[in-house]
Structure formats: structure tokens, C-alpha cells
Amino acid sequence: MRKVVMLAPLLLVSASPAVEQPSPLRMRATVSALVAFGTRHSLSDPNAPKRGIGAARAWANAQFDTIGADCGGCLTSETIARDFTGPRAPNGVDIVDVLGVQKGSDPNRVVIIGGHIDSIVGDVMDAKADAPGANDDASGVAVVLEAARILSKRKFRATIIYAVFSGEEQGLWGGKLLADTAKERGWTVTAMLNNDIVGNSVGQGGVVANKSVRVFSEGIRESEDLKGDLARRMNGGEDDGPSRALAKTIDQVAAGIRGGLDAFIVRRPDRFGRGGDHLPFLELGYPAVRFTVAAERWDGQHQYVRTENGVAYGDTIDKMDFAYLAKVAAINIATIRRLAAAPAAPGGVTVQGALSRDTTVRWQPAEGAVKYRVHWRRADTQNWATSRDVVGATELVLKNVPIDDNFVGVSSIAADGSESLVTFAGPAPRR
């Protein structure tokens, strides 16, 4: 068994060298604390003081309280709960999400970062056996808490929700609980970043994959009805829905972190035939993606801790790489820093230009935008290639950019240069 312990300080350099970087040591301490609860199965004792899901959630809540105290009350803790029943909880279970809430100057617009705190072993109904859940998904919780510690030191335009989910292994229930809460409270969700299994760089069979992290995003939107699907088919926007726009932004952000990881953009909602806590957000139409390691180690997932034929099974901390985990956290943090500081993405982005060599782009103003960036690319490519900034207007004529051969989108820019997601341009509504 190969042990990966890499705790030297990171040298991740972004555009702002004064920005604090994630700490591998601190993230290891988070994972160690969560593993020490023995099991975090959602059906384990919610009232035991030192073992089980209840003790783990109380610990997470206390971490948010400490972070909030350190920043003078800029971040507050909150819990939301609901009873769920299903095949993996036939008698029902109280699912509780622990949230850290950092209010922004535009409090109803939110950026969400999440990871699930619950864990399981080989028998999904065994709530008593040790289920350390180091990588699945104490690693994701470590990213969430590290993001809160670093980002709480700055004020933002959008509210940041730091989410610690329960019930992921029972049916993505913690994600559904928060997605439903977002809808009930009328939040405008700019982005949801789900971190699930993000802490190993050596995968099954010993394959080393320490240069990239996978980012999964939907193309055709699950929330769209048939009419919306048909319109997207005609407009050619299959690769430019809100979640794919979020993934492309993450790719751009990751590319700007020297010494960091490549964001490997996987053009499907999740791993083949599997899912995570971002999927309930997609069902409601919110932009959401999943971060997962480049190479999973399946004998370290959903296993009883044991050794058979020389193979060590179980989701234990010795299989993790904390320098790698800190690099995943750096991408999350830089993405949130950008999107939470930026204005909302422009709405009502339309194009006209049939039977013309020119394309006219129009959009609705976004509060707080000092300018807009019009992006375009050839229709046989995936990434924006050319852009032009527009100040004091919400319309631009692109000369010699024929609409039949190009895709167009528009983003909002803040005074500090922070840029929103790109809104894909469609046809103007018929009157």
C-alpha cells in the first residue's frame, strides 16, 4: 500500500500574490477530526457526544462559529433539517445540513460551496461499523471549511453559503434539502460547487493522477421543458448552459493558478451512472458542478476497513494527498472569490443578424456592472476566443461576425475586474 503524505507548504500563485493560500496541514487536521468520530452514517446515533453523525455535525457547526468569531461576526452558522424516507432509510431519518452563511451586499444572490459529512461502509445499512470516510467525503468538508476560513476575511457582493450536507449516501438528501431551501427563500443562485472525493492523487491500481481534477457539468439542462430543449437545439447552445458556463469559468480560473491543477472539464453531469449533491440543484435549474479527483480509488470507497490478499480496503486517511487537496481548494476559493465579487450575469441576452454579415447583441443591465464583455467564437469551437468590452451601453454590433458562423455571449464586469458567468445569447423573442 502506498502512503501519500505531502504536507509541505504550497506555492500556488494567482493574480493576487497577497491572497492567503489553502493549508494542507489545516485540511489534514479537519479530515483527522472527522475520521475520529468513527462513523458518520446518517442513521447513526444523532445524540451521542463523541461518535456518529450528530457529534460530527455539532463539530462542523462549532467550526463555523469559530470562523465567525474570528471575522467579527461576518459569518454565522445555521442548520436546516427535514425528515426523509427511502430504501436506505425505510423508517425515516432526520437529515440536517450545517451551513455557514457569509452575507454579501447583495444578500439574496448566493454562491454555494458544499461537501457531504456522512459516510458508509460496504453494507449501506450498517450504521454501527467504523466508516472513516476520509476521502468520501471528509475531503469535501475540508475544502468547504478552508474556503470559509480564507474567504471570511474579505467582503463580497454575493452571499456565500458554506454547506455541510448529510444524507448524501442515502439518496442525495442533503443536497435536495438545501436546493429546496434556496427555492423557498427565493435565492438567486449564481453557482453551486460540490466537492465530493477530492483528496487522493493515486487511483485504483496505483495510477498516479496529481496534475488535474475533474469538473463535471451538464450541457442540456435537466430543468428545461421540451420547448426549452427544442429552442436550445435550434440555437446551438448545448455547450453553453449555466452549469457549463460555470465549468468553463472554473477552467479559466484554474489556468491562472501557477503550480496548481488543470481543470479537466467532463461534459456530463456526473460520473457515469452515479450522482452527487449538486444534482438536486440542477433539477431546479441552478448552475452546479461537481469536483472529483482525476483517478478514483474504489477499494477505498464504501468499504469495511480490512486487509485481504495484501490489499488494504477502506476510506482511510493514509490514502490521501493533502497537497493535492489544497490545490483543489485553491481552485474553489479563487472561483468563489471571482463570482461573489462580480455582478450578476446579464439577463435577456439576444442576438440578431439573419441574412447579414453583422451580428447585433443586446442585453439587460446588471446592477453593479461598470462594463460588459461581449464574447464570441466560431461555431465549431467550445471556448470563447474573442471579446470586446462595452461601457455605458447594453448593445453592440459585431461587424463582419456573421451569426450563422459564430456563437455569442455576454458577461458583467465589476469595478475591480471580477467577471460574472457568461450568458449565452439566443434569439430575441417574437412579438
Tab-separated table of C-alpha atoms in Angstrom:
chain	number	residue	atom	x	y	z
A	1	MET	CA	0.000	0.000	0.000
A	2	ARG	CA	1.365	3.355	-0.987
A	3	LYS	CA	1.039	6.122	1.572
A	4	VAL	CA	0.803	9.649	0.247
A	5	VAL	CA	1.629	12.288	2.845
A	6	MET	CA	2.613	15.578	1.283
A	7	LEU	CA	2.330	18.431	3.729
A	8	ALA	CA	4.951	20.907	2.575
A	9	PRO	CA	3.630	24.452	2.172
A	10	LEU	CA	2.002	25.100	-1.182
A	11	LEU	CA	3.321	27.674	-3.594
A	12	LEU	CA	0.185	28.450	-5.538
A	13	VAL	CA	0.491	31.846	-7.146
A	14	SER	CA	-2.579	33.602	-8.510
A	15	ALA	CA	-3.100	37.054	-9.929
A	16	SER	CA	-3.162	38.447	-6.382
A	17	PRO	CA	0.002	37.274	-4.582
A	18	ALA	CA	-1.229	38.611	-1.229
A	19	VAL	CA	-4.157	36.176	-1.180
A	20	GLU	CA	-3.890	33.524	1.524
A	21	GLN	CA	-3.390	30.005	0.199
A	22	PRO	CA	-5.080	26.824	1.494
A	23	SER	CA	-3.143	24.963	4.177
A	24	PRO	CA	-2.534	21.211	3.691
A	25	LEU	CA	-1.815	20.876	7.414
A	26	ARG	CA	-5.064	22.532	8.420
A	27	MET	CA	-7.040	20.430	5.968
A	28	ARG	CA	-5.417	17.261	7.285
A	29	ALA	CA	-6.482	18.289	10.789
A	30	THR	CA	-10.078	18.667	9.549
A	31	VAL	CA	-10.118	15.219	7.971
A	32	SER	CA	-8.481	13.679	11.074
A	33	ALA	CA	-11.132	15.226	13.317
A	34	LEU	CA	-13.955	13.851	11.165
A	35	VAL	CA	-12.425	10.367	10.932
A	36	ALA	CA	-12.183	10.328	14.748
A	37	PHE	CA	-15.995	10.229	15.018
A	38	GLY	CA	-15.791	6.557	13.997
A	39	THR	CA	-18.788	6.558	11.720
A	40	ARG	CA	-20.779	9.415	10.259
A	41	HIS	CA	-23.535	7.255	8.818
A	42	SER	CA	-26.746	9.269	8.570
A	43	LEU	CA	-28.582	6.557	10.541
A	44	SER	CA	-26.021	6.527	13.365
A	45	ASP	CA	-26.856	7.988	16.780
A	46	PRO	CA	-27.604	11.700	16.333
A	47	ASN	CA	-27.277	12.358	20.076
A	48	ALA	CA	-24.059	10.583	21.044
A	49	PRO	CA	-21.442	13.157	22.143
A	50	LYS	CA	-18.322	11.639	20.559
A	51	ARG	CA	-19.344	9.153	17.860
A	52	GLY	CA	-21.681	9.307	14.907
A	53	ILE	CA	-23.393	11.805	12.667
A	54	GLY	CA	-24.737	14.050	15.421
A	55	ALA	CA	-21.345	14.601	17.023
A	56	ALA	CA	-19.763	15.252	13.627
A	57	ARG	CA	-22.399	17.822	12.688
A	58	ALA	CA	-22.007	19.568	16.043
A	59	TRP	CA	-18.268	19.754	15.422
A	60	ALA	CA	-18.807	21.279	11.971
A	61	ASN	CA	-21.228	23.817	13.434
A	62	ALA	CA	-18.610	24.767	16.026
A	63	GLN	CA	-16.038	25.303	13.274
A	64	PHE	CA	-18.330	27.820	11.575
A	65	ASP	CA	-18.921	29.540	14.919
A	66	THR	CA	-15.170	29.867	15.454
A	67	ILE	CA	-14.620	31.244	11.954
A	68	GLY	CA	-17.459	33.710	12.515
A	69	ALA	CA	-15.961	34.871	15.799
A	70	ASP	CA	-12.570	35.353	14.159
A	71	CYS	CA	-14.042	37.654	11.497
A	72	GLY	CA	-16.125	39.701	13.921
A	73	GLY	CA	-19.440	38.058	13.121
A	74	CYS	CA	-19.183	38.206	9.315
A	75	LEU	CA	-20.180	34.532	9.168
A	76	THR	CA	-22.977	32.852	11.105
A	77	SER	CA	-23.891	29.195	11.488
A	78	GLU	CA	-27.305	27.742	10.742
A	79	THR	CA	-28.876	24.298	10.486
A	80	ILE	CA	-31.731	23.226	8.250
A	81	ALA	CA	-33.481	19.882	8.670
A	82	ARG	CA	-36.186	17.664	7.223
A	83	ASP	CA	-37.340	14.076	7.558
A	84	PHE	CA	-36.656	11.792	4.591
A	85	THR	CA	-37.737	8.211	3.919
A	86	GLY	CA	-36.390	5.886	1.249
A	87	PRO	CA	-34.884	2.463	0.561
A	88	ARG	CA	-31.769	3.330	2.575
A	89	ALA	CA	-33.818	4.806	5.420
A	90	PRO	CA	-37.099	2.826	5.431
A	91	ASN	CA	-38.064	4.078	8.891
A	92	GLY	CA	-37.223	7.669	8.071
A	93	VAL	CA	-34.337	9.834	9.224
A	94	ASP	CA	-33.866	13.465	10.203
A	95	ILE	CA	-31.435	14.940	7.674
A	96	VAL	CA	-29.604	18.015	8.923
A	97	ASP	CA	-27.402	20.322	6.864
A	98	VAL	CA	-24.935	22.582	8.675
A	99	LEU	CA	-24.425	25.937	6.987
A	100	GLY	CA	-22.020	28.804	7.331
A	101	VAL	CA	-23.593	31.990	5.944
A	102	GLN	CA	-21.447	34.954	4.920
A	103	LYS	CA	-23.819	37.751	3.949
A	104	GLY	CA	-22.914	39.899	0.974
A	105	SER	CA	-24.005	43.389	-0.003
A	106	ASP	CA	-26.463	41.721	-2.424
A	107	PRO	CA	-27.690	39.203	0.158
A	108	ASN	CA	-30.252	37.361	-1.950
A	109	ARG	CA	-27.725	36.343	-4.616
A	110	VAL	CA	-25.707	33.380	-3.402
A	111	VAL	CA	-22.684	31.293	-4.272
A	112	ILE	CA	-22.742	27.850	-2.637
A	113	ILE	CA	-19.836	25.525	-1.879
A	114	GLY	CA	-20.634	22.136	-0.371
A	115	GLY	CA	-19.404	18.697	0.645
A	116	HIS	CA	-21.146	15.855	2.489
A	117	ILE	CA	-20.228	14.848	6.017
A	118	ASP	CA	-21.891	11.404	6.096
A	119	SER	CA	-20.050	8.149	5.424
A	120	ILE	CA	-20.866	4.479	4.843
A	121	VAL	CA	-19.174	1.070	4.586
A	122	GLY	CA	-19.817	-1.938	2.349
A	123	ASP	CA	-23.306	-2.527	3.750
A	124	VAL	CA	-25.112	0.765	3.181
A	125	MET	CA	-27.472	-0.029	6.067
A	126	ASP	CA	-24.717	-0.694	8.637
A	127	ALA	CA	-24.751	2.384	10.860
A	128	LYS	CA	-22.580	0.913	13.626
A	129	ALA	CA	-19.359	-0.202	11.903
A	130	ASP	CA	-16.413	2.157	11.625
A	131	ALA	CA	-16.799	4.202	8.438
A	132	PRO	CA	-13.895	6.683	8.432
A	133	GLY	CA	-14.988	8.389	5.195
A	134	ALA	CA	-11.688	10.238	4.865
A	135	ASN	CA	-11.843	10.929	1.139
A	136	ASP	CA	-15.600	10.341	0.738
A	137	ASP	CA	-16.237	12.928	1.879
A	138	ALA	CA	-14.292	14.442	4.751
A	139	SER	CA	-12.097	15.792	1.935
A	140	GLY	CA	-15.002	17.843	0.605
A	141	VAL	CA	-15.876	19.159	4.063
A	142	ALA	CA	-12.234	20.174	4.485
A	143	VAL	CA	-12.460	22.209	1.257
A	144	VAL	CA	-15.645	23.898	2.500
A	145	LEU	CA	-14.152	24.835	5.884
A	146	GLU	CA	-10.875	26.014	4.345
A	147	ALA	CA	-12.817	28.199	1.920
A	148	ALA	CA	-14.767	29.685	4.831
A	149	ARG	CA	-11.601	30.413	6.816
A	150	ILE	CA	-9.960	32.219	3.903
A	151	LEU	CA	-12.902	33.963	2.232
A	152	SER	CA	-14.385	35.225	5.507
A	153	LYS	CA	-11.514	37.707	5.664
A	154	ARG	CA	-12.992	39.711	2.790
A	155	LYS	CA	-16.359	41.286	1.998
A	156	PHE	CA	-18.241	40.278	-1.147
A	157	ARG	CA	-21.170	41.382	-3.245
A	158	ALA	CA	-22.898	37.962	-3.169
A	159	THR	CA	-23.699	35.914	-0.094
A	160	ILE	CA	-21.547	32.800	0.274
A	161	ILE	CA	-23.177	29.654	1.648
A	162	TYR	CA	-20.744	27.070	3.044
A	163	ALA	CA	-22.732	23.821	3.150
A	164	VAL	CA	-22.003	20.588	5.031
A	165	PHE	CA	-24.538	18.051	3.770
A	166	SER	CA	-25.930	14.926	5.445
A	167	GLY	CA	-27.715	12.045	3.761
A	168	GLU	CA	-25.752	12.023	0.506
A	169	GLU	CA	-25.228	8.275	0.719
A	170	GLN	CA	-28.924	7.682	1.439
A	171	GLY	CA	-30.205	9.497	-1.637
A	172	LEU	CA	-28.594	12.946	-2.124
A	173	TRP	CA	-30.974	14.188	0.551
A	174	GLY	CA	-28.748	16.918	1.989
A	175	GLY	CA	-28.342	18.443	-1.451
A	176	LYS	CA	-32.077	18.264	-2.059
A	177	LEU	CA	-32.745	19.903	1.299
A	178	LEU	CA	-30.560	22.905	0.505
A	179	ALA	CA	-31.738	23.176	-3.118
A	180	ASP	CA	-35.345	23.242	-1.920
A	181	THR	CA	-34.394	25.793	0.748
A	182	ALA	CA	-32.823	28.015	-1.916
A	183	LYS	CA	-36.049	27.913	-3.893
A	184	GLU	CA	-38.237	28.531	-0.831
A	185	ARG	CA	-36.161	31.544	0.222
A	186	GLY	CA	-36.073	32.981	-3.283
A	187	TRP	CA	-32.305	32.928	-3.605
A	188	THR	CA	-30.688	33.741	-6.916
A	189	VAL	CA	-28.040	31.025	-7.144
A	190	THR	CA	-25.045	32.181	-9.169
A	191	ALA	CA	-23.125	28.925	-8.690
A	192	MET	CA	-23.050	25.715	-6.664
A	193	LEU	CA	-19.684	23.951	-6.284
A	194	ASN	CA	-19.944	20.376	-4.981
A	195	ASN	CA	-16.734	18.786	-3.684
A	196	ASP	CA	-17.018	15.029	-3.322
A	197	ILE	CA	-13.983	12.702	-3.260
A	198	VAL	CA	-11.324	15.334	-3.877
A	199	GLY	CA	-8.370	14.237	-1.758
A	200	ASN	CA	-6.360	11.452	-3.431
A	201	SER	CA	-3.798	11.584	-6.209
A	202	VAL	CA	-3.153	7.824	-6.511
A	203	GLY	CA	-6.048	5.906	-8.023
A	204	GLN	CA	-7.030	2.296	-8.455
A	205	GLY	CA	-4.133	0.086	-9.489
A	206	GLY	CA	-1.575	2.657	-8.392
A	207	VAL	CA	-2.189	5.094	-11.225
A	208	VAL	CA	-0.756	8.498	-10.323
A	209	ALA	CA	-3.033	11.409	-11.294
A	210	ASN	CA	-1.812	14.509	-9.482
A	211	LYS	CA	-1.967	17.088	-12.268
A	212	SER	CA	-5.712	17.594	-12.710
A	213	VAL	CA	-9.117	17.499	-11.056
A	214	ARG	CA	-12.315	16.568	-12.861
A	215	VAL	CA	-15.162	19.084	-13.046
A	216	PHE	CA	-18.494	17.592	-14.157
A	217	SER	CA	-21.212	19.795	-15.672
A	218	GLU	CA	-24.456	19.270	-17.550
A	219	GLY	CA	-24.954	20.588	-21.083
A	220	ILE	CA	-28.642	20.238	-21.925
A	221	ARG	CA	-30.376	21.466	-18.775
A	222	GLU	CA	-32.356	18.975	-16.738
A	223	SER	CA	-34.709	21.754	-15.689
A	224	GLU	CA	-35.693	22.669	-19.252
A	225	ASP	CA	-39.014	21.578	-20.665
A	226	LEU	CA	-39.420	20.247	-24.197
A	227	LYS	CA	-39.906	23.733	-25.604
A	228	GLY	CA	-36.651	24.854	-23.991
A	229	ASP	CA	-34.813	21.811	-25.301
A	230	LEU	CA	-36.029	22.457	-28.833
A	231	ALA	CA	-35.054	26.129	-28.626
A	232	ARG	CA	-31.562	25.212	-27.432
A	233	ARG	CA	-31.284	22.686	-30.259
A	234	MET	CA	-32.097	25.408	-32.801
A	235	ASN	CA	-29.805	27.988	-31.164
A	236	GLY	CA	-26.824	25.652	-30.795
A	237	GLY	CA	-26.389	26.302	-27.073
A	238	GLU	CA	-25.841	22.712	-25.939
A	239	ASP	CA	-22.387	23.553	-24.597
A	240	ASP	CA	-23.301	26.897	-23.063
A	241	GLY	CA	-25.969	26.382	-20.404
A	242	PRO	CA	-25.357	27.978	-16.984
A	243	SER	CA	-23.626	24.916	-15.500
A	244	ARG	CA	-21.350	24.509	-18.497
A	245	ALA	CA	-20.603	28.255	-18.348
A	246	LEU	CA	-19.642	27.718	-14.705
A	247	ALA	CA	-17.333	24.830	-15.641
A	248	LYS	CA	-15.666	26.944	-18.328
A	249	THR	CA	-15.117	29.723	-15.789
A	250	ILE	CA	-13.533	27.215	-13.388
A	251	ASP	CA	-11.253	26.059	-16.200
A	252	GLN	CA	-10.185	29.646	-16.832
A	253	VAL	CA	-9.625	30.297	-13.122
A	254	ALA	CA	-7.586	27.110	-12.687
A	255	ALA	CA	-5.376	28.016	-15.637
A	256	GLY	CA	-4.417	31.233	-13.837
A	257	ILE	CA	-3.084	29.466	-10.723
A	258	ARG	CA	0.609	28.741	-11.224
A	259	GLY	CA	1.637	25.454	-9.676
A	260	GLY	CA	-2.000	24.365	-9.432
A	261	LEU	CA	-4.140	21.741	-11.144
A	262	ASP	CA	-5.658	21.552	-14.583
A	263	ALA	CA	-9.456	21.573	-14.514
A	264	PHE	CA	-10.461	18.585	-16.634
A	265	ILE	CA	-13.946	19.595	-17.820
A	266	VAL	CA	-16.075	16.466	-18.198
A	267	ARG	CA	-19.122	17.195	-20.324
A	268	ARG	CA	-21.712	15.182	-18.377
A	269	PRO	CA	-23.475	15.923	-15.070
A	270	ASP	CA	-21.524	13.342	-13.040
A	271	ARG	CA	-19.531	10.143	-13.290
A	272	PHE	CA	-21.208	7.511	-15.454
A	273	GLY	CA	-24.311	6.145	-13.723
A	274	ARG	CA	-23.564	7.912	-10.422
A	275	GLY	CA	-24.509	11.157	-8.743
A	276	GLY	CA	-23.816	13.738	-6.054
A	277	ASP	CA	-25.348	16.580	-4.070
A	278	HIS	CA	-25.198	19.018	-6.999
A	279	LEU	CA	-27.830	17.071	-8.944
A	280	PRO	CA	-30.829	18.372	-6.936
A	281	PHE	CA	-29.660	21.892	-7.786
A	282	LEU	CA	-29.641	21.028	-11.478
A	283	GLU	CA	-33.181	19.706	-11.174
A	284	LEU	CA	-34.264	23.184	-10.055
A	285	GLY	CA	-32.303	24.974	-12.768
A	286	TYR	CA	-29.389	26.266	-10.681
A	287	PRO	CA	-25.831	26.317	-12.113
A	288	ALA	CA	-23.988	23.470	-10.368
A	289	VAL	CA	-20.867	21.352	-10.922
A	290	ARG	CA	-19.019	18.547	-9.174
A	291	PHE	CA	-15.292	18.388	-8.362
A	292	THR	CA	-13.835	14.865	-8.127
A	293	VAL	CA	-10.282	13.529	-8.238
A	294	ALA	CA	-8.748	12.626	-11.571
A	295	ALA	CA	-8.442	8.927	-10.653
A	296	GLU	CA	-10.700	7.338	-8.042
A	297	ARG	CA	-9.564	4.520	-5.774
A	298	TRP	CA	-12.597	2.271	-5.489
A	299	ASP	CA	-11.134	-0.107	-2.904
A	300	GLY	CA	-11.040	2.946	-0.650
A	301	GLN	CA	-14.729	3.809	-1.131
A	302	HIS	CA	-17.757	2.286	0.617
A	303	GLN	CA	-15.645	-0.497	2.119
A	304	TYR	CA	-15.243	-2.122	5.508
A	305	VAL	CA	-11.749	-1.357	6.815
A	306	ARG	CA	-9.777	-4.579	6.354
A	307	THR	CA	-6.850	-6.192	4.566
A	308	GLU	CA	-7.439	-9.060	2.134
A	309	ASN	CA	-4.787	-10.714	-0.030
A	310	GLY	CA	-2.423	-7.895	0.722
A	311	VAL	CA	-4.917	-5.213	-0.322
A	312	ALA	CA	-5.878	-2.582	2.249
A	313	TYR	CA	-9.554	-1.692	1.879
A	314	GLY	CA	-11.319	1.240	3.486
A	315	ASP	CA	-11.572	5.003	3.177
A	316	THR	CA	-8.670	5.836	5.469
A	317	ILE	CA	-6.611	8.976	5.778
A	318	ASP	CA	-3.321	7.345	4.742
A	319	LYS	CA	-4.609	7.087	1.167
A	320	MET	CA	-4.961	10.857	0.854
A	321	ASP	CA	-2.683	13.551	-0.584
A	322	PHE	CA	-3.201	16.824	1.254
A	323	ALA	CA	-1.074	18.939	-1.049
A	324	TYR	CA	-3.349	17.808	-3.872
A	325	LEU	CA	-6.441	18.526	-1.762
A	326	ALA	CA	-5.198	22.041	-1.046
A	327	LYS	CA	-4.823	22.641	-4.790
A	328	VAL	CA	-8.449	21.597	-5.310
A	329	ALA	CA	-9.419	24.016	-2.556
A	330	ALA	CA	-7.425	26.792	-4.254
A	331	ILE	CA	-9.490	26.445	-7.439
A	332	ASN	CA	-12.746	26.522	-5.465
A	333	ILE	CA	-11.682	29.556	-3.479
A	334	ALA	CA	-10.457	31.520	-6.495
A	335	THR	CA	-13.693	30.738	-8.364
A	336	ILE	CA	-15.860	31.872	-5.468
A	337	ARG	CA	-13.741	34.983	-4.980
A	338	ARG	CA	-14.366	35.944	-8.589
A	339	LEU	CA	-18.072	35.140	-8.795
A	340	ALA	CA	-19.021	36.529	-5.387
A	341	ALA	CA	-17.244	39.812	-6.158
A	342	ALA	CA	-18.748	40.134	-9.636
A	343	PRO	CA	-22.193	41.480	-10.515
A	344	ALA	CA	-24.884	39.047	-11.583
A	345	ALA	CA	-24.592	37.710	-15.104
A	346	PRO	CA	-26.601	39.807	-17.582
A	347	GLY	CA	-30.086	38.638	-18.427
A	348	GLY	CA	-32.032	38.820	-21.660
A	349	VAL	CA	-29.006	38.384	-23.914
A	350	THR	CA	-30.174	38.229	-27.534
A	351	VAL	CA	-28.658	38.291	-30.993
A	352	GLN	CA	-29.968	39.318	-34.398
A	353	GLY	CA	-28.324	39.117	-37.791
A	354	ALA	CA	-30.041	36.718	-40.136
A	355	LEU	CA	-29.101	37.394	-43.765
A	356	SER	CA	-26.328	39.740	-42.660
A	357	ARG	CA	-22.554	39.766	-42.218
A	358	ASP	CA	-23.031	41.635	-38.919
A	359	THR	CA	-24.465	40.455	-35.588
A	360	THR	CA	-26.289	42.746	-33.172
A	361	VAL	CA	-26.075	41.788	-29.474
A	362	ARG	CA	-28.369	43.211	-26.793
A	363	TRP	CA	-28.701	42.518	-23.073
A	364	GLN	CA	-30.306	43.787	-19.892
A	365	PRO	CA	-28.225	45.814	-17.431
A	366	ALA	CA	-26.843	44.132	-14.306
A	367	GLU	CA	-26.693	46.056	-11.043
A	368	GLY	CA	-23.125	46.944	-10.082
A	369	ALA	CA	-21.643	46.338	-13.531
A	370	VAL	CA	-19.238	49.061	-14.679
A	371	LYS	CA	-18.959	47.459	-18.096
A	372	TYR	CA	-19.857	44.348	-20.051
A	373	ARG	CA	-17.759	41.897	-22.016
A	374	VAL	CA	-19.153	40.557	-25.273
A	375	HIS	CA	-17.599	37.187	-26.137
A	376	TRP	CA	-17.772	35.297	-29.411
A	377	ARG	CA	-16.255	32.249	-31.054
A	378	ARG	CA	-16.549	30.203	-34.203
A	379	ALA	CA	-19.443	27.776	-34.042
A	380	ASP	CA	-17.132	24.760	-34.392
A	381	THR	CA	-15.270	25.506	-31.135
A	382	GLN	CA	-16.128	25.249	-27.421
A	383	ASN	CA	-14.239	28.085	-25.709
A	384	TRP	CA	-14.689	31.825	-26.138
A	385	ALA	CA	-11.952	33.136	-28.437
A	386	THR	CA	-12.557	36.885	-28.829
A	387	SER	CA	-14.109	39.564	-26.640
A	388	ARG	CA	-14.832	43.276	-26.599
A	389	ASP	CA	-15.657	45.428	-23.580
A	390	VAL	CA	-18.648	47.769	-23.690
A	391	VAL	CA	-19.063	50.752	-21.343
A	392	GLY	CA	-22.242	52.772	-20.980
A	393	ALA	CA	-24.368	50.694	-23.332
A	394	THR	CA	-26.257	47.405	-23.491
A	395	GLU	CA	-25.931	46.831	-27.220
A	396	LEU	CA	-23.102	46.118	-29.628
A	397	VAL	CA	-22.906	45.499	-33.380
A	398	LEU	CA	-20.219	42.964	-34.256
A	399	LYS	CA	-19.088	43.913	-37.755
A	400	ASN	CA	-18.216	41.023	-40.053
A	401	VAL	CA	-19.128	38.449	-37.407
A	402	PRO	CA	-21.920	36.527	-39.148
A	403	ILE	CA	-24.459	34.993	-36.809
A	404	ASP	CA	-24.607	31.737	-38.768
A	405	ASP	CA	-20.921	31.031	-38.117
A	406	ASN	CA	-20.457	32.294	-34.547
A	407	PHE	CA	-21.781	31.909	-31.011
A	408	VAL	CA	-22.063	34.974	-28.762
A	409	GLY	CA	-22.328	35.563	-25.005
A	410	VAL	CA	-22.107	38.467	-22.545
A	411	SER	CA	-20.681	38.798	-19.020
A	412	SER	CA	-20.796	41.581	-16.414
A	413	ILE	CA	-17.645	43.192	-15.027
A	414	ALA	CA	-17.217	44.812	-11.596
A	415	ALA	CA	-15.026	47.813	-10.801
A	416	ASP	CA	-12.273	45.506	-9.516
A	417	GLY	CA	-12.359	43.459	-12.733
A	418	SER	CA	-14.285	40.499	-11.316
A	419	GLU	CA	-16.287	38.865	-14.092
A	420	SER	CA	-19.599	37.040	-13.937
A	421	LEU	CA	-20.520	33.879	-15.777
A	422	VAL	CA	-21.141	34.308	-19.496
A	423	THR	CA	-24.792	34.321	-20.545
A	424	PHE	CA	-25.288	32.651	-23.926
A	425	ALA	CA	-27.144	34.752	-26.492
A	426	GLY	CA	-30.340	33.468	-28.078
A	427	PRO	CA	-32.840	34.955	-30.493
A	428	ALA	CA	-34.951	37.918	-29.496
A	429	PRO	CA	-38.483	36.875	-28.510
A	430	ARG	CA	-41.070	37.183	-31.233
A	431	ARG	CA	-43.684	39.882	-30.847
